[in-house]
Amino acid sequence: MRAKSKPRNPKKDSPRWIVVGVVLILVGFALFLLWSGFRSMSDFTTDSDAGSAIPMAVNFPAPQLALQSVDGKNESLADFHQDVLLVNNWATWCPPCKAEMPTLESYYETHAAQGFMIVAIEAGESQDAVSQFAQAQGLKFHVWLDPTNASLMVFKNASLPNSYVIGRSGTVRYAWTGAISRSVLDEYITPLLAQN
């Protein structure tokens, strides 16, 4: 005669299923984060338009903003009133910010002689950290320090990276949030360089 099996105690089995469920949720969440991170990095490390931000036409006066450069000089946006100026808010810890720097540097080198300038404003890191990054990237445009996030406040945009193009008239002409490709820079900014 077969021995009777003990009836299962649902209360005793519940903790095991809860643990399994939590582990599966955590694994799924980790895979999602991993996939999202790699996907966004692959978008930003190519110079294709697929992952590029698209500028939005705007029309407002450039804000008054003065900060210290990574070289220790006090500079102001008004110092560049004769240039077409791209203001780029970024951070050393931000992957898309770092990924777009070679694109910005390349565009700057091509168009500097036409009166184009970039001021890259780093949000909060130390002078040493920003200086090391700028040197490692070979950045020739202006790099400013912003320990209090003043630039993010005057432009009213805390998402990084974000950029604004100021025309020679002192009016902000384009704005975007996110990394941008070379071809989109060529399409939107190059025509401004031909204007007086």
PDB file of C-alpha atoms in Angstrom:
ATOM      1  CA  MET A   1       0.000   0.000   0.000  1.00  0.00           C
ATOM      2  CA  ARG A   2       1.339   3.364  -1.039  1.00  0.00           C
ATOM      3  CA  ALA A   3       1.912   5.917   1.660  1.00  0.00           C
ATOM      4  CA  LYS A   4      -0.234   8.984   1.463  1.00  0.00           C
ATOM      5  CA  SER A   5       1.612  12.069   0.350  1.00  0.00           C
ATOM      6  CA  LYS A   6       1.387  15.038   2.601  1.00  0.00           C
ATOM      7  CA  PRO A   7      -0.846  17.783   1.316  1.00  0.00           C
ATOM      8  CA  ARG A   8       1.185  20.777   0.095  1.00  0.00           C
ATOM      9  CA  ASN A   9       1.177  23.791   2.297  1.00  0.00           C
ATOM     10  CA  PRO A  10       0.616  26.816   0.035  1.00  0.00           C
ATOM     11  CA  LYS A  11       1.838  29.184   2.736  1.00  0.00           C
ATOM     12  CA  LYS A  12       5.156  27.359   2.924  1.00  0.00           C
ATOM     13  CA  ASP A  13       5.620  27.395  -0.896  1.00  0.00           C
ATOM     14  CA  SER A  14       4.727  31.107  -1.277  1.00  0.00           C
ATOM     15  CA  PRO A  15       8.086  32.568  -0.159  1.00  0.00           C
ATOM     16  CA  ARG A  16       9.947  30.438  -2.705  1.00  0.00           C
ATOM     17  CA  TRP A  17       7.773  31.710  -5.574  1.00  0.00           C
ATOM     18  CA  ILE A  18       8.071  35.272  -4.370  1.00  0.00           C
ATOM     19  CA  VAL A  19      11.867  35.012  -4.385  1.00  0.00           C
ATOM     20  CA  VAL A  20      11.845  33.453  -7.877  1.00  0.00           C
ATOM     21  CA  GLY A  21       9.514  36.200  -9.126  1.00  0.00           C
ATOM     22  CA  VAL A  22      11.648  38.969  -7.687  1.00  0.00           C
ATOM     23  CA  VAL A  23      14.827  37.468  -9.169  1.00  0.00           C
ATOM     24  CA  LEU A  24      13.196  37.208 -12.615  1.00  0.00           C
ATOM     25  CA  ILE A  25      12.019  40.816 -12.423  1.00  0.00           C
ATOM     26  CA  LEU A  26      15.495  42.018 -11.413  1.00  0.00           C
ATOM     27  CA  VAL A  27      17.171  40.020 -14.189  1.00  0.00           C
ATOM     28  CA  GLY A  28      14.694  41.415 -16.722  1.00  0.00           C
ATOM     29  CA  PHE A  29      15.270  44.966 -15.502  1.00  0.00           C
ATOM     30  CA  ALA A  30      19.071  44.529 -15.643  1.00  0.00           C
ATOM     31  CA  LEU A  31      18.850  43.171 -19.207  1.00  0.00           C
ATOM     32  CA  PHE A  32      16.640  46.109 -20.203  1.00  0.00           C
ATOM     33  CA  LEU A  33      19.137  48.624 -18.761  1.00  0.00           C
ATOM     34  CA  LEU A  34      22.038  46.843 -20.427  1.00  0.00           C
ATOM     35  CA  TRP A  35      20.265  46.748 -23.783  1.00  0.00           C
ATOM     36  CA  SER A  36      19.207  50.424 -23.489  1.00  0.00           C
ATOM     37  CA  GLY A  37      22.727  51.512 -22.619  1.00  0.00           C
ATOM     38  CA  PHE A  38      24.346  49.681 -25.501  1.00  0.00           C
ATOM     39  CA  ARG A  39      21.656  50.803 -27.882  1.00  0.00           C
ATOM     40  CA  SER A  40      22.069  54.461 -26.999  1.00  0.00           C
ATOM     41  CA  MET A  41      25.853  54.274 -27.118  1.00  0.00           C
ATOM     42  CA  SER A  42      25.779  52.655 -30.559  1.00  0.00           C
ATOM     43  CA  ASP A  43      23.452  55.411 -31.742  1.00  0.00           C
ATOM     44  CA  PHE A  44      25.790  58.113 -30.508  1.00  0.00           C
ATOM     45  CA  THR A  45      29.135  56.642 -31.461  1.00  0.00           C
ATOM     46  CA  THR A  46      28.325  56.575 -35.165  1.00  0.00           C
ATOM     47  CA  ASP A  47      28.056  59.730 -37.204  1.00  0.00           C
ATOM     48  CA  SER A  48      24.826  58.621 -38.823  1.00  0.00           C
ATOM     49  CA  ASP A  49      21.672  60.679 -38.509  1.00  0.00           C
ATOM     50  CA  ALA A  50      19.824  57.758 -36.883  1.00  0.00           C
ATOM     51  CA  GLY A  51      20.720  58.762 -33.330  1.00  0.00           C
ATOM     52  CA  SER A  52      21.068  62.477 -33.958  1.00  0.00           C
ATOM     53  CA  ALA A  53      19.074  65.178 -32.290  1.00  0.00           C
ATOM     54  CA  ILE A  54      17.292  67.506 -34.691  1.00  0.00           C
ATOM     55  CA  PRO A  55      17.562  71.240 -33.945  1.00  0.00           C
ATOM     56  CA  MET A  56      14.407  73.208 -33.274  1.00  0.00           C
ATOM     57  CA  ALA A  57      14.192  76.752 -34.611  1.00  0.00           C
ATOM     58  CA  VAL A  58      13.824  79.254 -31.754  1.00  0.00           C
ATOM     59  CA  ASN A  59      13.993  83.026 -31.439  1.00  0.00           C
ATOM     60  CA  PHE A  60      15.003  84.610 -28.123  1.00  0.00           C
ATOM     61  CA  PRO A  61      17.839  86.835 -26.913  1.00  0.00           C
ATOM     62  CA  ALA A  62      20.998  85.069 -25.792  1.00  0.00           C
ATOM     63  CA  PRO A  63      21.165  84.990 -22.003  1.00  0.00           C
ATOM     64  CA  GLN A  64      23.760  86.945 -20.067  1.00  0.00           C
ATOM     65  CA  LEU A  65      26.219  84.317 -18.875  1.00  0.00           C
ATOM     66  CA  ALA A  66      29.803  84.642 -17.690  1.00  0.00           C
ATOM     67  CA  LEU A  67      31.894  81.793 -16.275  1.00  0.00           C
ATOM     68  CA  GLN A  68      35.517  80.767 -15.881  1.00  0.00           C
ATOM     69  CA  SER A  69      37.222  78.819 -18.634  1.00  0.00           C
ATOM     70  CA  VAL A  70      39.158  75.644 -17.933  1.00  0.00           C
ATOM     71  CA  ASP A  71      42.272  77.836 -18.426  1.00  0.00           C
ATOM     72  CA  GLY A  72      41.220  80.100 -15.535  1.00  0.00           C
ATOM     73  CA  LYS A  73      40.017  83.055 -17.665  1.00  0.00           C
ATOM     74  CA  ASN A  74      36.747  84.872 -16.994  1.00  0.00           C
ATOM     75  CA  GLU A  75      34.683  84.812 -20.195  1.00  0.00           C
ATOM     76  CA  SER A  76      31.180  85.782 -21.244  1.00  0.00           C
ATOM     77  CA  LEU A  77      28.863  84.749 -24.064  1.00  0.00           C
ATOM     78  CA  ALA A  78      28.891  88.415 -25.068  1.00  0.00           C
ATOM     79  CA  ASP A  79      32.619  88.081 -25.853  1.00  0.00           C
ATOM     80  CA  PHE A  80      31.656  86.090 -28.978  1.00  0.00           C
ATOM     81  CA  HIS A  81      29.060  88.511 -30.405  1.00  0.00           C
ATOM     82  CA  GLN A  82      30.762  88.568 -33.821  1.00  0.00           C
ATOM     83  CA  ASP A  83      30.681  84.780 -34.149  1.00  0.00           C
ATOM     84  CA  VAL A  84      28.034  82.183 -34.758  1.00  0.00           C
ATOM     85  CA  LEU A  85      28.266  80.519 -31.362  1.00  0.00           C
ATOM     86  CA  LEU A  86      27.274  76.995 -30.372  1.00  0.00           C
ATOM     87  CA  VAL A  87      26.808  76.677 -26.600  1.00  0.00           C
ATOM     88  CA  ASN A  88      27.025  73.029 -25.557  1.00  0.00           C
ATOM     89  CA  ASN A  89      26.049  71.999 -22.009  1.00  0.00           C
ATOM     90  CA  TRP A  90      27.671  68.680 -21.142  1.00  0.00           C
ATOM     91  CA  ALA A  91      29.319  66.600 -18.403  1.00  0.00           C
ATOM     92  CA  THR A  92      32.327  64.304 -18.227  1.00  0.00           C
ATOM     93  CA  TRP A  93      30.132  61.494 -16.801  1.00  0.00           C
ATOM     94  CA  CYS A  94      27.532  61.704 -19.628  1.00  0.00           C
ATOM     95  CA  PRO A  95      28.106  59.065 -22.392  1.00  0.00           C
ATOM     96  CA  PRO A  96      26.286  60.886 -25.232  1.00  0.00           C
ATOM     97  CA  CYS A  97      28.039  64.133 -24.236  1.00  0.00           C
ATOM     98  CA  LYS A  98      31.435  62.478 -24.530  1.00  0.00           C
ATOM     99  CA  ALA A  99      30.477  60.667 -27.731  1.00  0.00           C
ATOM    100  CA  GLU A 100      29.537  63.874 -29.578  1.00  0.00           C
ATOM    101  CA  MET A 101      32.733  65.769 -28.670  1.00  0.00           C
ATOM    102  CA  PRO A 102      34.777  64.495 -31.667  1.00  0.00           C
ATOM    103  CA  THR A 103      31.918  65.540 -33.985  1.00  0.00           C
ATOM    104  CA  LEU A 104      31.788  69.016 -32.442  1.00  0.00           C
ATOM    105  CA  GLU A 105      35.590  69.361 -32.600  1.00  0.00           C
ATOM    106  CA  SER A 106      35.672  68.290 -36.250  1.00  0.00           C
ATOM    107  CA  TYR A 107      32.916  70.744 -37.192  1.00  0.00           C
ATOM    108  CA  TYR A 108      34.653  73.519 -35.265  1.00  0.00           C
ATOM    109  CA  GLU A 109      37.994  72.929 -36.986  1.00  0.00           C
ATOM    110  CA  THR A 110      36.306  73.006 -40.406  1.00  0.00           C
ATOM    111  CA  HIS A 111      34.373  76.244 -39.777  1.00  0.00           C
ATOM    112  CA  ALA A 112      36.401  78.293 -37.259  1.00  0.00           C
ATOM    113  CA  ALA A 113      37.805  80.510 -40.030  1.00  0.00           C
ATOM    114  CA  GLN A 114      34.221  81.460 -40.998  1.00  0.00           C
ATOM    115  CA  GLY A 115      33.554  82.956 -37.562  1.00  0.00           C
ATOM    116  CA  PHE A 116      32.228  79.858 -35.837  1.00  0.00           C
ATOM    117  CA  MET A 117      32.939  79.189 -32.148  1.00  0.00           C
ATOM    118  CA  ILE A 118      31.911  76.580 -29.610  1.00  0.00           C
ATOM    119  CA  VAL A 119      31.694  77.150 -25.879  1.00  0.00           C
ATOM    120  CA  ALA A 120      31.338  73.794 -24.124  1.00  0.00           C
ATOM    121  CA  ILE A 121      30.081  74.321 -20.568  1.00  0.00           C
ATOM    122  CA  GLU A 122      30.778  71.395 -18.243  1.00  0.00           C
ATOM    123  CA  ALA A 123      28.143  70.906 -15.553  1.00  0.00           C
ATOM    124  CA  GLY A 124      29.787  70.603 -12.168  1.00  0.00           C
ATOM    125  CA  GLU A 125      33.077  68.681 -12.400  1.00  0.00           C
ATOM    126  CA  SER A 126      36.415  69.923 -11.050  1.00  0.00           C
ATOM    127  CA  GLN A 127      38.850  71.957 -13.132  1.00  0.00           C
ATOM    128  CA  ASP A 128      41.353  69.062 -13.135  1.00  0.00           C
ATOM    129  CA  ALA A 129      38.807  66.518 -14.392  1.00  0.00           C
ATOM    130  CA  VAL A 130      37.524  68.829 -17.137  1.00  0.00           C
ATOM    131  CA  SER A 131      41.034  69.884 -18.165  1.00  0.00           C
ATOM    132  CA  GLN A 132      42.180  66.258 -18.450  1.00  0.00           C
ATOM    133  CA  PHE A 133      39.141  65.395 -20.569  1.00  0.00           C
ATOM    134  CA  ALA A 134      39.606  68.417 -22.868  1.00  0.00           C
ATOM    135  CA  GLN A 135      43.288  67.610 -23.366  1.00  0.00           C
ATOM    136  CA  ALA A 136      42.618  63.920 -24.012  1.00  0.00           C
ATOM    137  CA  GLN A 137      39.993  64.854 -26.635  1.00  0.00           C
ATOM    138  CA  GLY A 138      42.205  67.533 -28.209  1.00  0.00           C
ATOM    139  CA  LEU A 139      39.470  70.170 -27.854  1.00  0.00           C
ATOM    140  CA  LYS A 140      40.510  73.486 -29.378  1.00  0.00           C
ATOM    141  CA  PHE A 141      37.295  75.398 -28.708  1.00  0.00           C
ATOM    142  CA  HIS A 142      36.457  77.131 -25.414  1.00  0.00           C
ATOM    143  CA  VAL A 143      35.634  74.918 -22.437  1.00  0.00           C
ATOM    144  CA  TRP A 144      34.035  76.513 -19.377  1.00  0.00           C
ATOM    145  CA  LEU A 145      33.508  75.306 -15.820  1.00  0.00           C
ATOM    146  CA  ASP A 146      30.045  75.582 -14.307  1.00  0.00           C
ATOM    147  CA  PRO A 147      30.163  74.392 -10.681  1.00  0.00           C
ATOM    148  CA  THR A 148      26.715  75.821  -9.840  1.00  0.00           C
ATOM    149  CA  ASN A 149      24.933  74.770 -13.086  1.00  0.00           C
ATOM    150  CA  ALA A 150      24.257  78.421 -13.959  1.00  0.00           C
ATOM    151  CA  SER A 151      24.103  77.612 -17.683  1.00  0.00           C
ATOM    152  CA  LEU A 152      21.505  74.895 -17.205  1.00  0.00           C
ATOM    153  CA  MET A 153      19.416  77.392 -15.238  1.00  0.00           C
ATOM    154  CA  VAL A 154      19.619  80.299 -17.699  1.00  0.00           C
ATOM    155  CA  PHE A 155      18.784  78.017 -20.625  1.00  0.00           C
ATOM    156  CA  LYS A 156      16.100  76.273 -18.513  1.00  0.00           C
ATOM    157  CA  ASN A 157      17.215  72.799 -19.597  1.00  0.00           C
ATOM    158  CA  ALA A 158      18.785  70.264 -17.215  1.00  0.00           C
ATOM    159  CA  SER A 159      18.965  67.380 -19.733  1.00  0.00           C
ATOM    160  CA  LEU A 160      22.445  66.642 -21.039  1.00  0.00           C
ATOM    161  CA  PRO A 161      23.757  67.207 -23.584  1.00  0.00           C
ATOM    162  CA  ASN A 162      21.868  70.264 -24.762  1.00  0.00           C
ATOM    163  CA  SER A 163      22.997  72.878 -27.256  1.00  0.00           C
ATOM    164  CA  TYR A 164      22.021  76.338 -28.467  1.00  0.00           C
ATOM    165  CA  VAL A 165      23.172  78.231 -31.557  1.00  0.00           C
ATOM    166  CA  ILE A 166      23.450  81.991 -31.143  1.00  0.00           C
ATOM    167  CA  GLY A 167      23.593  84.046 -34.337  1.00  0.00           C
ATOM    168  CA  ARG A 168      25.766  87.119 -34.829  1.00  0.00           C
ATOM    169  CA  SER A 169      22.772  89.291 -33.926  1.00  0.00           C
ATOM    170  CA  GLY A 170      22.771  87.868 -30.383  1.00  0.00           C
ATOM    171  CA  THR A 171      19.601  85.855 -30.961  1.00  0.00           C
ATOM    172  CA  VAL A 172      19.353  82.157 -30.145  1.00  0.00           C
ATOM    173  CA  ARG A 173      18.405  80.547 -33.461  1.00  0.00           C
ATOM    174  CA  TYR A 174      18.452  76.785 -32.776  1.00  0.00           C
ATOM    175  CA  ALA A 175      18.142  74.531 -29.740  1.00  0.00           C
ATOM    176  CA  TRP A 176      18.315  70.775 -29.234  1.00  0.00           C
ATOM    177  CA  THR A 177      18.680  68.188 -26.519  1.00  0.00           C
ATOM    178  CA  GLY A 178      20.799  65.117 -27.222  1.00  0.00           C
ATOM    179  CA  ALA A 179      23.883  64.334 -29.271  1.00  0.00           C
ATOM    180  CA  ILE A 180      24.015  65.539 -32.867  1.00  0.00           C
ATOM    181  CA  SER A 181      25.601  64.222 -36.063  1.00  0.00           C
ATOM    182  CA  ARG A 182      27.978  66.043 -38.393  1.00  0.00           C
ATOM    183  CA  SER A 183      25.518  66.011 -41.291  1.00  0.00           C
ATOM    184  CA  VAL A 184      22.818  67.654 -39.160  1.00  0.00           C
ATOM    185  CA  LEU A 185      25.309  70.334 -38.053  1.00  0.00           C
ATOM    186  CA  ASP A 186      26.149  70.909 -41.721  1.00  0.00           C
ATOM    187  CA  GLU A 187      22.485  71.208 -42.640  1.00  0.00           C
ATOM    188  CA  TYR A 188      21.418  73.608 -39.899  1.00  0.00           C
ATOM    189  CA  ILE A 189      24.462  75.640 -38.856  1.00  0.00           C
ATOM    190  CA  THR A 190      26.529  76.025 -42.022  1.00  0.00           C
ATOM    191  CA  PRO A 191      23.913  78.275 -43.714  1.00  0.00           C
ATOM    192  CA  LEU A 192      24.086  80.659 -40.723  1.00  0.00           C
ATOM    193  CA  LEU A 193      27.819  81.100 -41.294  1.00  0.00           C
ATOM    194  CA  ALA A 194      27.163  82.622 -44.708  1.00  0.00           C
ATOM    195  CA  GLN A 195      24.888  85.265 -43.205  1.00  0.00           C
ATOM    196  CA  ASN A 196      26.202  88.575 -41.843  1.00  0.00           C
TER     197      ASN A 196
END
